[in-house]
């Protein structure tokens, strides 16, 4: 054996093996922590990881995953975790785990250290609109409502209707101006078309002359009559061609004219929109008072909804669909891009078939945390190969009174990804929940119990979630005395109840994110509030509406006058042309009829002559 | 000192000692190692071949360094070439799929664009590097070496402080 082999290969190889043996645990631990942190965006800590070679398995004593939104809390932490890798597949470069055991899964535990990590610059794909970005404005309508005043005298004092009715604020005003311009431009086009139709008059005069030139009295023979008929047919065909051309032009012109009629009708919708806009600008409350409960409760609930939406979006983005032809990336130097070549019914690059989670024994449970148990199935990088969606079913309990069941299915087997989540929470004690807003009945709910159920479906880019929350056994602490009539009414209503329901639906169709918020508190508040201030608000709103209508009507009349004038010109001209066409056509047709009659007469006359001659001949024979 | 010794050995080997084929072979194999990313199965395989074939190790090391630098510069081209071979050549897809699902083969990381692109380049360049460098060694030993020794730069460098110090240390070591 050559010496260089010993010095350069054998000895280094032995050294490397020793180093690997000594440090492999910490390397894999660091690698898993790094990979986890890249996915979660917060610290992932693994304690006492140990790798065994036969069978190849990994075990660690504890894992903490920090919550990226609250880095002093964990998303979850585990006790002992153990899993074995399939050696045969490892030789193929695939990480296949049949069953992973996770013990003592605890949700939302407190951390002793900050779990934040420096955030790398993340480039968002420009084409894809993020769910949370779209949801943000929809989930924060309270900001505008918070400025709504319920002080009638103040509203009256500060309301400047004339300045609100500035044409700049009115979309209807701008639309009318635009329509006027369009009608004037179209009027020029209509005139050109009418002039073209007018040119057909000369052709019609020619047809008339040719028709009159056929003199019925000069037709003496059947042949002459037949020639005249052919001539009449040619004239009729020409006349029909001209009429068809006219009919086409008439249809186009009429459609074009009527199009504006539709646009003018649509102005009513625009006026209604303008009115709503003016109400917002005037900070007038909705006379139905329907938004009052949303104003009271929405801030807290919607901000929570936005937070959970972030988790849903993270899951949606992190679990990607596999692609047959991956797009080319721009990797770092020497990193390259891995291209996968999976086959059906084979193993994907990574597949954890089952994760069994146990929540620990009752004795060791801390009553302030959720202890979860259940199973997670089919965690993989390519569901199209495994043929199974990622599913999980967890049930968790806290302090023996609060239960949480969480289920999900994340399906990436087809081109359209479908995510489904459902969660049911019962008996959650709410020690404190803020209510109202800084400028409207600030209060706190104490010692309430909440039950909630949430279902979320995300097919592709659509999104639909239903949340039902029931709060009971609640006490209210108001942070200051009521400062308006409405505040007083709402306070009186709230003081007499101990629970209420909230239904929150959030959905996205195409590119619009919407939120609907309903609660049984509304009905109670509406009836009480409307009695007191509803009439005054209605009066102010009606005043605003009347002035808006007056302003728009003036402008609209100008538009309608202009449109009707132009329309009248076009329609009367078309009517005139149509009469002329019909008249000329009737003339040619009557001429044709006369010729046909003449032919019949000639034929009859000739038949009679032949009959008479035959009779005379027969008489001569029999004499 | 290791580097100086390495360069000195390399220059020495250009002049005399192992055959031009051994030196060129070392240089050519070093180019494959240098162009390809580290830690691949084929890298280990190339090292084994180097040791079995008794090629010049100084040439391997020098070549590895030079071609690693070249690989860094041409990395984006390797990435695009690898992507093209792996994704756009439909005729090869069955081979890649078989290899990907076979044991051991995935450990070559052939499905990585840079690994594939650089390895293909290295294989294409291998015969050119080998024969080109062999010619160079022969030419160096017959003509170029003498010409270089006569140049002013060589005279200055050989009498420089660094070279003198190195030679003194080397003599002490002997």
Short mmCIF file of N, CA and C in Angstrom, two decimals, chain B residues 20-165:
data_model
loop_
_atom_site.label_atom_id
_atom_site.label_comp_id
_atom_site.label_asym_id
_atom_site.label_seq_id
_atom_site.Cartn_x
_atom_site.Cartn_y
_atom_site.Cartn_z
N UNK B 20 5.23 12.89 -17.52
CA UNK B 20 4.26 13.93 -17.90
C UNK B 20 2.82 13.42 -17.80
N UNK B 21 2.60 12.16 -18.09
CA UNK B 21 1.24 11.60 -18.01
C UNK B 21 0.74 11.62 -16.57
N UNK B 22 1.62 11.32 -15.61
CA UNK B 22 1.20 11.33 -14.19
C UNK B 22 0.87 12.76 -13.74
N UNK B 23 1.72 13.68 -14.16
CA UNK B 23 1.47 15.10 -13.77
C UNK B 23 0.18 15.60 -14.43
N UNK B 24 0.04 15.32 -15.72
CA UNK B 24 -1.17 15.78 -16.44
C UNK B 24 -2.41 15.09 -15.89
N UNK B 25 -2.28 13.82 -15.55
CA UNK B 25 -3.41 13.09 -14.97
C UNK B 25 -3.83 13.71 -13.67
N UNK B 26 -2.85 14.05 -12.81
CA UNK B 26 -3.15 14.70 -11.53
C UNK B 26 -3.86 16.02 -11.76
N UNK B 27 -3.37 16.76 -12.72
CA UNK B 27 -3.95 18.08 -13.00
C UNK B 27 -5.39 17.93 -13.53
N UNK B 28 -5.57 16.94 -14.39
CA UNK B 28 -6.90 16.75 -14.99
C UNK B 28 -7.91 16.27 -13.94
N UNK B 29 -7.47 15.32 -13.09
CA UNK B 29 -8.38 14.86 -12.04
C UNK B 29 -8.66 15.98 -11.03
N UNK B 30 -7.66 16.76 -10.75
CA UNK B 30 -7.84 17.92 -9.85
C UNK B 30 -8.85 18.89 -10.42
N UNK B 31 -8.87 18.99 -11.75
CA UNK B 31 -9.84 19.92 -12.37
C UNK B 31 -11.28 19.43 -12.12
N UNK B 32 -11.48 18.10 -12.16
CA UNK B 32 -12.85 17.58 -11.90
C UNK B 32 -13.25 17.91 -10.47
N UNK B 33 -12.29 17.67 -9.55
CA UNK B 33 -12.60 17.95 -8.14
C UNK B 33 -12.85 19.44 -7.90
N UNK B 34 -12.06 20.26 -8.57
CA UNK B 34 -12.17 21.71 -8.38
C UNK B 34 -13.45 22.27 -8.95
N UNK B 35 -13.85 21.77 -10.10
CA UNK B 35 -15.06 22.32 -10.73
C UNK B 35 -16.33 21.86 -10.01
N UNK B 36 -16.32 20.64 -9.46
CA UNK B 36 -17.53 20.11 -8.82
C UNK B 36 -17.62 20.56 -7.36
N UNK B 37 -18.83 20.72 -6.86
CA UNK B 37 -18.97 21.02 -5.43
C UNK B 37 -18.43 19.88 -4.58
N UNK B 38 -18.04 20.22 -3.37
CA UNK B 38 -17.50 19.21 -2.45
C UNK B 38 -18.63 18.27 -1.98
N UNK B 39 -18.22 17.24 -1.30
CA UNK B 39 -19.14 16.29 -0.65
C UNK B 39 -20.15 15.67 -1.61
N UNK B 40 -19.62 15.05 -2.63
CA UNK B 40 -20.48 14.23 -3.48
C UNK B 40 -19.82 12.86 -3.58
N UNK B 41 -20.63 11.88 -3.94
CA UNK B 41 -20.10 10.52 -4.02
C UNK B 41 -19.05 10.41 -5.12
N UNK B 42 -19.31 11.11 -6.22
CA UNK B 42 -18.34 11.02 -7.32
C UNK B 42 -17.02 11.69 -6.95
N UNK B 43 -17.08 12.67 -6.02
CA UNK B 43 -15.85 13.32 -5.53
C UNK B 43 -14.98 12.30 -4.80
N UNK B 44 -15.62 11.50 -3.94
CA UNK B 44 -14.89 10.45 -3.22
C UNK B 44 -14.30 9.45 -4.22
N UNK B 45 -15.10 9.13 -5.20
CA UNK B 45 -14.68 8.17 -6.23
C UNK B 45 -13.46 8.69 -7.00
N UNK B 46 -13.47 9.96 -7.33
CA UNK B 46 -12.33 10.57 -8.05
C UNK B 46 -11.07 10.53 -7.18
N UNK B 47 -11.26 10.80 -5.88
CA UNK B 47 -10.10 10.74 -4.96
C UNK B 47 -9.50 9.33 -4.95
N UNK B 48 -10.37 8.35 -4.92
CA UNK B 48 -9.89 6.96 -4.93
C UNK B 48 -9.11 6.68 -6.22
N UNK B 49 -9.64 7.13 -7.34
CA UNK B 49 -8.95 6.92 -8.62
C UNK B 49 -7.57 7.59 -8.59
N UNK B 50 -7.54 8.81 -8.03
CA UNK B 50 -6.28 9.55 -7.95
C UNK B 50 -5.23 8.73 -7.18
N UNK B 51 -5.69 8.15 -6.09
CA UNK B 51 -4.74 7.39 -5.26
C UNK B 51 -4.36 6.06 -5.90
N UNK B 52 -5.30 5.45 -6.58
CA UNK B 52 -5.01 4.16 -7.23
C UNK B 52 -4.06 4.36 -8.42
N UNK B 53 -4.31 5.41 -9.19
CA UNK B 53 -3.52 5.59 -10.42
C UNK B 53 -2.14 6.21 -10.19
N UNK B 54 -1.82 6.57 -9.00
CA UNK B 54 -0.50 7.13 -8.68
C UNK B 54 -0.18 8.37 -9.52
N UNK B 55 -1.17 9.25 -9.60
CA UNK B 55 -0.92 10.51 -10.29
C UNK B 55 -0.29 11.50 -9.31
N UNK B 56 0.23 12.61 -9.84
CA UNK B 56 0.94 13.55 -8.99
C UNK B 56 -0.02 14.34 -8.09
N UNK B 57 0.18 14.25 -6.78
CA UNK B 57 -0.75 14.87 -5.83
C UNK B 57 -0.60 16.39 -5.77
N UNK B 58 0.63 16.88 -6.00
CA UNK B 58 0.81 18.34 -6.03
C UNK B 58 0.03 18.95 -7.19
N UNK B 59 0.08 18.24 -8.31
CA UNK B 59 -0.67 18.72 -9.48
C UNK B 59 -2.17 18.69 -9.18
N UNK B 60 -2.59 17.63 -8.46
CA UNK B 60 -4.01 17.53 -8.09
C UNK B 60 -4.41 18.75 -7.24
N UNK B 61 -3.57 19.04 -6.23
CA UNK B 61 -3.91 20.12 -5.29
C UNK B 61 -3.91 21.48 -5.99
N UNK B 62 -2.86 21.73 -6.78
CA UNK B 62 -2.79 23.02 -7.50
C UNK B 62 -3.99 23.15 -8.44
N UNK B 63 -4.28 22.08 -9.17
CA UNK B 63 -5.39 22.10 -10.12
C UNK B 63 -6.72 22.31 -9.39
N UNK B 64 -6.86 21.64 -8.25
CA UNK B 64 -8.09 21.78 -7.47
C UNK B 64 -8.32 23.24 -7.06
N UNK B 65 -7.24 23.89 -6.65
CA UNK B 65 -7.35 25.29 -6.22
C UNK B 65 -7.72 26.19 -7.40
N UNK B 66 -7.00 25.99 -8.50
CA UNK B 66 -7.24 26.85 -9.68
C UNK B 66 -8.68 26.67 -10.17
N UNK B 67 -9.09 25.38 -10.28
CA UNK B 67 -10.42 25.15 -10.86
C UNK B 67 -11.56 25.47 -9.87
N UNK B 68 -11.25 25.47 -8.59
CA UNK B 68 -12.28 25.92 -7.63
C UNK B 68 -12.60 27.39 -7.86
N UNK B 69 -11.55 28.16 -8.13
CA UNK B 69 -11.75 29.59 -8.42
C UNK B 69 -12.55 29.77 -9.71
N UNK B 70 -12.17 28.95 -10.70
CA UNK B 70 -12.90 29.03 -11.98
C UNK B 70 -14.36 28.63 -11.76
N UNK B 71 -14.57 27.59 -10.95
CA UNK B 71 -15.94 27.13 -10.68
C UNK B 71 -16.76 28.23 -10.02
N UNK B 72 -16.13 28.98 -9.12
CA UNK B 72 -16.84 30.07 -8.45
C UNK B 72 -17.31 31.10 -9.48
N UNK B 73 -16.42 31.39 -10.43
CA UNK B 73 -16.76 32.40 -11.45
C UNK B 73 -17.88 31.88 -12.37
N UNK B 74 -17.74 30.61 -12.77
CA UNK B 74 -18.68 30.08 -13.76
C UNK B 74 -19.90 29.39 -13.14
N UNK B 75 -20.05 29.50 -11.83
CA UNK B 75 -21.16 28.82 -11.15
C UNK B 75 -22.54 29.07 -11.78
N UNK B 76 -22.89 30.33 -12.12
CA UNK B 76 -24.22 30.54 -12.73
C UNK B 76 -24.38 29.80 -14.06
N UNK B 77 -23.28 29.69 -14.81
CA UNK B 77 -23.37 28.97 -16.09
C UNK B 77 -23.59 27.47 -15.83
N UNK B 78 -22.89 26.95 -14.83
CA UNK B 78 -23.09 25.54 -14.47
C UNK B 78 -24.53 25.30 -14.05
N UNK B 79 -25.07 26.24 -13.29
CA UNK B 79 -26.46 26.12 -12.81
C UNK B 79 -27.43 26.03 -13.99
N UNK B 80 -27.25 26.93 -14.96
CA UNK B 80 -28.15 26.94 -16.11
C UNK B 80 -27.97 25.69 -16.97
N UNK B 81 -26.72 25.28 -17.14
CA UNK B 81 -26.46 24.08 -17.93
C UNK B 81 -27.09 22.85 -17.24
N UNK B 82 -26.87 22.77 -15.94
CA UNK B 82 -27.43 21.65 -15.16
C UNK B 82 -28.94 21.65 -15.23
N UNK B 83 -29.54 22.82 -15.11
CA UNK B 83 -31.00 22.92 -15.17
C UNK B 83 -31.49 22.43 -16.54
N UNK B 84 -30.78 22.87 -17.59
CA UNK B 84 -31.18 22.47 -18.95
C UNK B 84 -31.12 20.95 -19.10
N UNK B 85 -30.02 20.37 -18.63
CA UNK B 85 -29.85 18.91 -18.78
C UNK B 85 -30.90 18.16 -17.96
N UNK B 86 -31.16 18.64 -16.77
CA UNK B 86 -32.07 17.91 -15.88
C UNK B 86 -33.54 18.11 -16.23
N UNK B 87 -33.86 19.30 -16.70
CA UNK B 87 -35.29 19.64 -16.87
C UNK B 87 -35.72 19.66 -18.34
N UNK B 88 -34.89 20.21 -19.19
CA UNK B 88 -35.35 20.46 -20.56
C UNK B 88 -35.01 19.36 -21.57
N UNK B 89 -34.09 18.48 -21.25
CA UNK B 89 -33.79 17.40 -22.20
C UNK B 89 -34.71 16.22 -21.87
N UNK B 90 -35.80 16.13 -22.63
CA UNK B 90 -36.82 15.12 -22.30
C UNK B 90 -36.28 13.69 -22.42
N UNK B 91 -35.38 13.47 -23.35
CA UNK B 91 -34.84 12.13 -23.58
C UNK B 91 -34.09 11.58 -22.37
N UNK B 92 -33.59 12.45 -21.53
CA UNK B 92 -32.80 11.99 -20.39
C UNK B 92 -33.65 11.80 -19.12
N UNK B 93 -34.90 12.23 -19.19
CA UNK B 93 -35.73 12.24 -17.97
C UNK B 93 -35.87 10.85 -17.35
N UNK B 94 -36.03 9.84 -18.24
CA UNK B 94 -36.19 8.46 -17.72
C UNK B 94 -34.95 8.03 -16.96
N UNK B 95 -33.79 8.43 -17.49
CA UNK B 95 -32.52 8.05 -16.81
C UNK B 95 -32.46 8.72 -15.45
N UNK B 96 -32.77 9.99 -15.41
CA UNK B 96 -32.71 10.72 -14.13
C UNK B 96 -33.70 10.12 -13.13
N UNK B 97 -34.91 9.78 -13.64
CA UNK B 97 -35.93 9.23 -12.73
C UNK B 97 -35.46 7.89 -12.16
N UNK B 98 -34.86 7.05 -13.03
CA UNK B 98 -34.36 5.76 -12.55
C UNK B 98 -33.25 5.96 -11.52
N UNK B 99 -32.34 6.85 -11.85
CA UNK B 99 -31.22 7.10 -10.92
C UNK B 99 -31.73 7.67 -9.59
N UNK B 100 -32.68 8.57 -9.71
CA UNK B 100 -33.19 9.24 -8.52
C UNK B 100 -33.83 8.25 -7.55
N UNK B 101 -34.46 7.23 -8.13
CA UNK B 101 -35.16 6.26 -7.30
C UNK B 101 -34.33 5.00 -7.02
N UNK B 102 -33.10 5.01 -7.51
CA UNK B 102 -32.21 3.87 -7.25
C UNK B 102 -31.43 4.14 -5.97
N UNK B 103 -30.94 3.07 -5.32
CA UNK B 103 -30.11 3.31 -4.14
C UNK B 103 -28.75 3.89 -4.54
N UNK B 104 -28.11 4.54 -3.62
CA UNK B 104 -26.76 5.11 -3.75
C UNK B 104 -26.70 6.29 -4.73
N UNK B 105 -27.28 6.12 -5.94
CA UNK B 105 -27.13 7.17 -6.97
C UNK B 105 -27.53 8.57 -6.48
N UNK B 106 -28.58 8.71 -5.70
CA UNK B 106 -28.91 10.07 -5.23
C UNK B 106 -27.82 10.70 -4.38
N UNK B 107 -26.95 9.85 -3.80
CA UNK B 107 -25.88 10.42 -2.98
C UNK B 107 -24.85 11.17 -3.83
N UNK B 108 -24.89 10.96 -5.14
CA UNK B 108 -24.00 11.73 -6.03
C UNK B 108 -24.52 13.16 -6.18
N UNK B 109 -25.72 13.40 -5.74
CA UNK B 109 -26.40 14.71 -5.86
C UNK B 109 -26.50 15.14 -7.32
N UNK B 110 -26.67 14.16 -8.19
CA UNK B 110 -26.73 14.46 -9.62
C UNK B 110 -27.91 15.35 -9.96
N UNK B 111 -28.94 15.32 -9.10
CA UNK B 111 -30.14 16.12 -9.38
C UNK B 111 -29.98 17.59 -8.98
N UNK B 112 -28.79 17.95 -8.52
CA UNK B 112 -28.53 19.36 -8.23
C UNK B 112 -27.96 20.01 -9.49
N UNK B 113 -28.51 21.16 -9.83
CA UNK B 113 -28.15 21.79 -11.12
C UNK B 113 -26.65 22.10 -11.20
N UNK B 114 -26.07 22.62 -10.10
CA UNK B 114 -24.66 22.99 -10.14
C UNK B 114 -23.78 21.73 -10.21
N UNK B 115 -24.16 20.70 -9.47
CA UNK B 115 -23.39 19.45 -9.50
C UNK B 115 -23.40 18.88 -10.92
N UNK B 116 -24.61 18.81 -11.50
CA UNK B 116 -24.72 18.25 -12.84
C UNK B 116 -23.97 19.10 -13.88
N UNK B 117 -24.21 20.41 -13.86
CA UNK B 117 -23.58 21.30 -14.84
C UNK B 117 -22.07 21.26 -14.75
N UNK B 118 -21.55 21.36 -13.53
CA UNK B 118 -20.09 21.40 -13.37
C UNK B 118 -19.46 20.05 -13.70
N UNK B 119 -20.16 18.97 -13.34
CA UNK B 119 -19.59 17.64 -13.61
C UNK B 119 -19.53 17.38 -15.12
N UNK B 120 -20.59 17.76 -15.81
CA UNK B 120 -20.60 17.58 -17.26
C UNK B 120 -19.48 18.40 -17.90
N UNK B 121 -19.33 19.64 -17.45
CA UNK B 121 -18.25 20.50 -17.97
C UNK B 121 -16.89 19.86 -17.69
N UNK B 122 -16.74 19.38 -16.46
CA UNK B 122 -15.45 18.79 -16.07
C UNK B 122 -15.14 17.57 -16.93
N UNK B 123 -16.16 16.75 -17.18
CA UNK B 123 -15.94 15.56 -18.01
C UNK B 123 -15.56 15.94 -19.44
N UNK B 124 -16.25 16.98 -19.95
CA UNK B 124 -15.94 17.41 -21.32
C UNK B 124 -14.50 17.97 -21.39
N UNK B 125 -14.14 18.73 -20.35
CA UNK B 125 -12.81 19.37 -20.37
C UNK B 125 -11.68 18.39 -20.04
N UNK B 126 -12.04 17.29 -19.38
CA UNK B 126 -11.01 16.35 -18.89
C UNK B 126 -9.98 15.97 -19.96
N UNK B 127 -10.38 15.43 -21.13
CA UNK B 127 -9.36 15.02 -22.11
C UNK B 127 -8.53 16.20 -22.61
N UNK B 128 -9.20 17.35 -22.77
CA UNK B 128 -8.45 18.53 -23.26
C UNK B 128 -7.40 18.95 -22.23
N UNK B 129 -7.81 18.95 -20.96
CA UNK B 129 -6.87 19.35 -19.90
C UNK B 129 -5.73 18.33 -19.82
N UNK B 130 -6.11 17.07 -19.88
CA UNK B 130 -5.09 16.03 -19.73
C UNK B 130 -4.05 16.14 -20.86
N UNK B 131 -4.50 16.10 -22.10
CA UNK B 131 -3.55 16.12 -23.22
C UNK B 131 -2.84 17.47 -23.33
N UNK B 132 -3.58 18.52 -23.07
CA UNK B 132 -2.98 19.87 -23.13
C UNK B 132 -1.88 20.01 -22.08
N UNK B 133 -2.19 19.55 -20.87
CA UNK B 133 -1.19 19.70 -19.81
C UNK B 133 0.01 18.77 -20.02
N UNK B 134 -0.27 17.60 -20.58
CA UNK B 134 0.83 16.66 -20.87
C UNK B 134 1.80 17.31 -21.87
N UNK B 135 1.22 17.90 -22.89
CA UNK B 135 2.05 18.59 -23.90
C UNK B 135 2.86 19.70 -23.24
N UNK B 136 2.18 20.42 -22.34
CA UNK B 136 2.83 21.54 -21.66
C UNK B 136 4.03 21.05 -20.83
N UNK B 137 3.83 19.94 -20.10
CA UNK B 137 4.92 19.41 -19.25
C UNK B 137 6.12 19.00 -20.11
N UNK B 138 5.78 18.33 -21.22
CA UNK B 138 6.89 17.90 -22.12
C UNK B 138 7.61 19.13 -22.65
N UNK B 139 6.82 20.11 -23.09
CA UNK B 139 7.42 21.34 -23.64
C UNK B 139 8.22 22.06 -22.56
N UNK B 140 7.69 22.04 -21.35
CA UNK B 140 8.39 22.72 -20.25
C UNK B 140 9.75 22.06 -20.01
N UNK B 141 9.74 20.79 -20.00
CA UNK B 141 10.98 20.06 -19.71
C UNK B 141 12.03 20.23 -20.82
N UNK B 142 11.54 20.43 -22.03
CA UNK B 142 12.51 20.54 -23.13
C UNK B 142 12.90 21.99 -23.41
N UNK B 143 11.93 22.86 -23.54
CA UNK B 143 12.26 24.23 -23.96
C UNK B 143 11.80 25.33 -23.00
N UNK B 144 10.53 25.29 -22.63
CA UNK B 144 9.95 26.44 -21.90
C UNK B 144 10.68 26.67 -20.58
N UNK B 145 11.00 25.59 -19.87
CA UNK B 145 11.65 25.70 -18.56
C UNK B 145 12.95 26.48 -18.64
N UNK B 146 13.73 26.13 -19.65
CA UNK B 146 15.02 26.81 -19.78
C UNK B 146 14.84 28.29 -20.10
N UNK B 147 13.84 28.51 -20.97
CA UNK B 147 13.58 29.90 -21.35
C UNK B 147 13.14 30.71 -20.13
N UNK B 148 12.33 30.11 -19.32
CA UNK B 148 11.84 30.83 -18.13
C UNK B 148 13.00 31.13 -17.18
N UNK B 149 13.88 30.17 -17.04
CA UNK B 149 15.03 30.37 -16.13
C UNK B 149 15.92 31.53 -16.58
N UNK B 150 15.89 31.80 -17.88
CA UNK B 150 16.73 32.88 -18.38
C UNK B 150 16.06 34.26 -18.24
N UNK B 151 14.75 34.25 -17.97
CA UNK B 151 14.05 35.55 -17.93
C UNK B 151 14.46 36.34 -16.67
N UNK B 152 14.34 37.67 -16.79
CA UNK B 152 14.74 38.57 -15.68
C UNK B 152 13.86 38.34 -14.45
N UNK B 153 12.57 38.14 -14.72
CA UNK B 153 11.62 37.95 -13.60
C UNK B 153 12.04 36.75 -12.76
N UNK B 154 12.37 35.65 -13.43
CA UNK B 154 12.78 34.44 -12.73
C UNK B 154 14.01 34.71 -11.87
N UNK B 155 14.95 35.45 -12.48
CA UNK B 155 16.20 35.76 -11.75
C UNK B 155 15.87 36.55 -10.48
N UNK B 156 15.01 37.54 -10.66
CA UNK B 156 14.65 38.39 -9.50
C UNK B 156 13.94 37.57 -8.43
N UNK B 157 12.95 36.78 -8.86
CA UNK B 157 12.16 36.00 -7.90
C UNK B 157 13.04 34.98 -7.18
N UNK B 158 13.93 34.30 -7.94
CA UNK B 158 14.74 33.25 -7.32
C UNK B 158 15.74 33.81 -6.31
N UNK B 159 16.11 35.12 -6.51
CA UNK B 159 17.04 35.70 -5.54
C UNK B 159 16.31 36.50 -4.45
N UNK B 160 14.98 36.43 -4.50
CA UNK B 160 14.23 37.25 -3.54
C UNK B 160 14.34 36.69 -2.11
N UNK B 161 13.96 37.52 -1.15
CA UNK B 161 14.08 37.18 0.27
C UNK B 161 13.24 35.96 0.62
N UNK B 162 12.03 35.93 0.07
CA UNK B 162 11.11 34.82 0.42
C UNK B 162 11.72 33.49 -0.03
N UNK B 163 12.15 33.44 -1.29
CA UNK B 163 12.68 32.18 -1.83
C UNK B 163 13.94 31.75 -1.07
N UNK B 164 14.80 32.77 -0.81
CA UNK B 164 16.05 32.44 -0.09
C UNK B 164 15.72 31.87 1.30
N UNK B 165 14.80 32.52 2.00
CA UNK B 165 14.41 32.05 3.34
C UNK B 165 13.86 30.64 3.26
#
